[in-house]
Structure formats: C-alpha cells, structure tokens
Amino acid sequence: MERKIRIFHPVFDIGFYLFVCMSLVIAIITSLVYPNVILEQGLSHRIFYLHVPVAWVALYGPILSFIFSLIFLFTRNLFWDRLAFTANQLSFLFAVGVLFSGPIWAYSAWGVPWDKTDARLQSFFILCISLVSYFIFRYLVPSKAKKAILSAYLSVLCAVSAILTWGAIRWIENPGNHPSSVLGKGGMDSDMKQSMWLGVIAFHFLFLILFLVSNRTEKIQDIRSKLKAELD
C-alpha cells in the first residue's frame, strides 16, 4: 500500500523564502548606505549591523534548545529532541558568524582582534566550546533514547553559557573593552537604531527559515531510517 507523507507546503515555502530573502537584502543594503559611521572606526563600523543581530540569534538558540529539552524530558517524545538539536545546530552556525565578524570589528575599534580580558568574548568562547561538546557527545552515543537524554542535559550547559554571555557586560563591574548593551544606549542615533533593528528582524527571520528547513531534514532522515528498518 502506498503511503504519502507530506513534508513541504509549496505556497507557504515559496512565499516565506522570498520574504526572508527580500528582508535580508533590504537590511544589508540599508546597513551599507543609510546610517552614519563612527569616525574613529570608519566603514568597518558597519560590521556592527551584521555582528549584533547574528550574535543575538546565536544566544537565543541554546535557550530554545533548553526549553525543547525540558519538554522532551517530561514527554520523552523524540520530536522535541529533534527541535532542540536543530536549535543548537543553528546557534553554532550563527556563533561561527560572530567569531568571524567580531575580530574584524574589534580590530578597528580596539586595535586588537581578540581582547583576552574582555568578559563577553571569553564567555562567548565558552558557549562555542559547550556547543561543540554537545555535538561530540551526541554523536558518540548510538542509542537514540540515550542520545536524546544526554543531549537534553547538555542543553542546560549550553543555555547557562548563553545566559552568562548575555549578562557578561551587565553583571561584571569591569567587563573589558566590549561596549555596553545596545538596548541601554540612549544616545544611539535614530538612523543607527533603525538599521540595527532592521538587521535584527531580518536575521531572526533567517533563523526561523533555517530552523524550518533543518528540522524538516532531520524529520526526513528519521522517516528514511524507519522505512529502512521496516524493509529490513
């Protein structure tokens, strides 16, 4: 008997993909031509409009994974484990973007690409190590059930690292060279604020669409594994 499994919705997918692409293009072009630049940093200051949105998404991912992991621990439904894994995958992807864009901006602002005394840089590096550990231990465990349980507990470590990174410039008296929270800067010009928020919205939509695609890929792999097991 033929079995049909619907994964995609063409109308929704095409419309949403076009919307995300347009929002990213608008956000990038706006950040390049609209806001004024800080004279001390020159054009390299425009990296700010990429770096900050990408960093925010990188910090939200582990929090989402932690929430999904808690639901999995209560329900033992592997669907939530898959969502948690997807969130951490994308968090690491955006974290790599932070590690590339951050040193470029730091070099123009501080004169060094990496300040070892900066609290947020060190806490973010710990977050990246936590995510790498999550993936390593996840792939080392062959059993799906045990893998999901171990991953759920490791998600707690990643979430704590993300929270500490968020609070590094808020809770530490001398956090280093890193600027204070952009939300607390009342002196930011309106053109800079508008460009920053446009980028934040665009990259959050990018996270959402990547989350959707990645989760579907994991779902397809699970279906293939089940079908293969049934045929064997």
PDB file of N, CA and C in Angstrom, residues 56 166 170 180-186 188 196-197:
ATOM      1  N   TRP A  56      22.855  37.925  18.595  1.00  0.00           N
ATOM      2  CA  TRP A  56      21.597  37.721  19.322  1.00  0.00           C
ATOM      3  C   TRP A  56      20.994  36.361  19.000  1.00  0.00           C
ATOM      4  N   TRP A 166      25.203  36.718  27.751  1.00  0.00           N
ATOM      5  CA  TRP A 166      24.302  37.872  27.710  1.00  0.00           C
ATOM      6  C   TRP A 166      24.553  38.809  28.888  1.00  0.00           C
ATOM      7  N   ARG A 170      26.728  43.153  31.748  1.00  0.00           N
ATOM      8  CA  ARG A 170      25.731  43.741  32.644  1.00  0.00           C
ATOM      9  C   ARG A 170      26.031  43.455  34.115  1.00  0.00           C
ATOM     10  N   SER A 180      28.745  48.462  26.130  1.00  0.00           N
ATOM     11  CA  SER A 180      27.600  48.067  26.942  1.00  0.00           C
ATOM     12  C   SER A 180      26.426  47.691  26.047  1.00  0.00           C
ATOM     13  N   SER A 181      25.340  47.255  26.674  1.00  0.00           N
ATOM     14  CA  SER A 181      24.178  46.791  25.921  1.00  0.00           C
ATOM     15  C   SER A 181      23.653  47.874  24.980  1.00  0.00           C
ATOM     16  N   VAL A 182      23.395  47.481  23.729  1.00  0.00           N
ATOM     17  CA  VAL A 182      22.882  48.445  22.757  1.00  0.00           C
ATOM     18  C   VAL A 182      21.479  48.897  23.135  1.00  0.00           C
ATOM     19  N   LEU A 183      20.749  48.084  23.901  1.00  0.00           N
ATOM     20  CA  LEU A 183      19.401  48.462  24.316  1.00  0.00           C
ATOM     21  C   LEU A 183      19.436  49.573  25.352  1.00  0.00           C
ATOM     22  N   GLY A 184      20.570  49.696  26.027  1.00  0.00           N
ATOM     23  CA  GLY A 184      20.667  50.718  27.053  1.00  0.00           C
ATOM     24  C   GLY A 184      21.308  51.995  26.579  1.00  0.00           C
ATOM     25  N   LYS A 185      21.636  52.080  25.332  1.00  0.00           N
ATOM     26  CA  LYS A 185      22.313  53.263  24.800  1.00  0.00           C
ATOM     27  C   LYS A 185      21.273  54.270  24.318  1.00  0.00           C
ATOM     28  N   GLY A 186      20.995  55.247  25.170  1.00  0.00           N
ATOM     29  CA  GLY A 186      20.026  56.242  24.766  1.00  0.00           C
ATOM     30  C   GLY A 186      20.570  57.209  23.734  1.00  0.00           C
ATOM     31  N   MET A 188      22.246  56.520  20.948  1.00  0.00           N
ATOM     32  CA  MET A 188      22.396  56.000  19.594  1.00  0.00           C
ATOM     33  C   MET A 188      21.508  56.784  18.627  1.00  0.00           C
ATOM     34  N   MET A 196      19.915  48.903  12.813  1.00  0.00           N
ATOM     35  CA  MET A 196      20.190  47.762  13.684  1.00  0.00           C
ATOM     36  C   MET A 196      18.951  46.881  13.833  1.00  0.00           C
ATOM     37  N   TRP A 197      17.793  47.483  14.112  1.00  0.00           N
ATOM     38  CA  TRP A 197      16.574  46.704  14.311  1.00  0.00           C
ATOM     39  C   TRP A 197      16.110  46.030  13.025  1.00  0.00           C
TER      40      TRP A 197
END
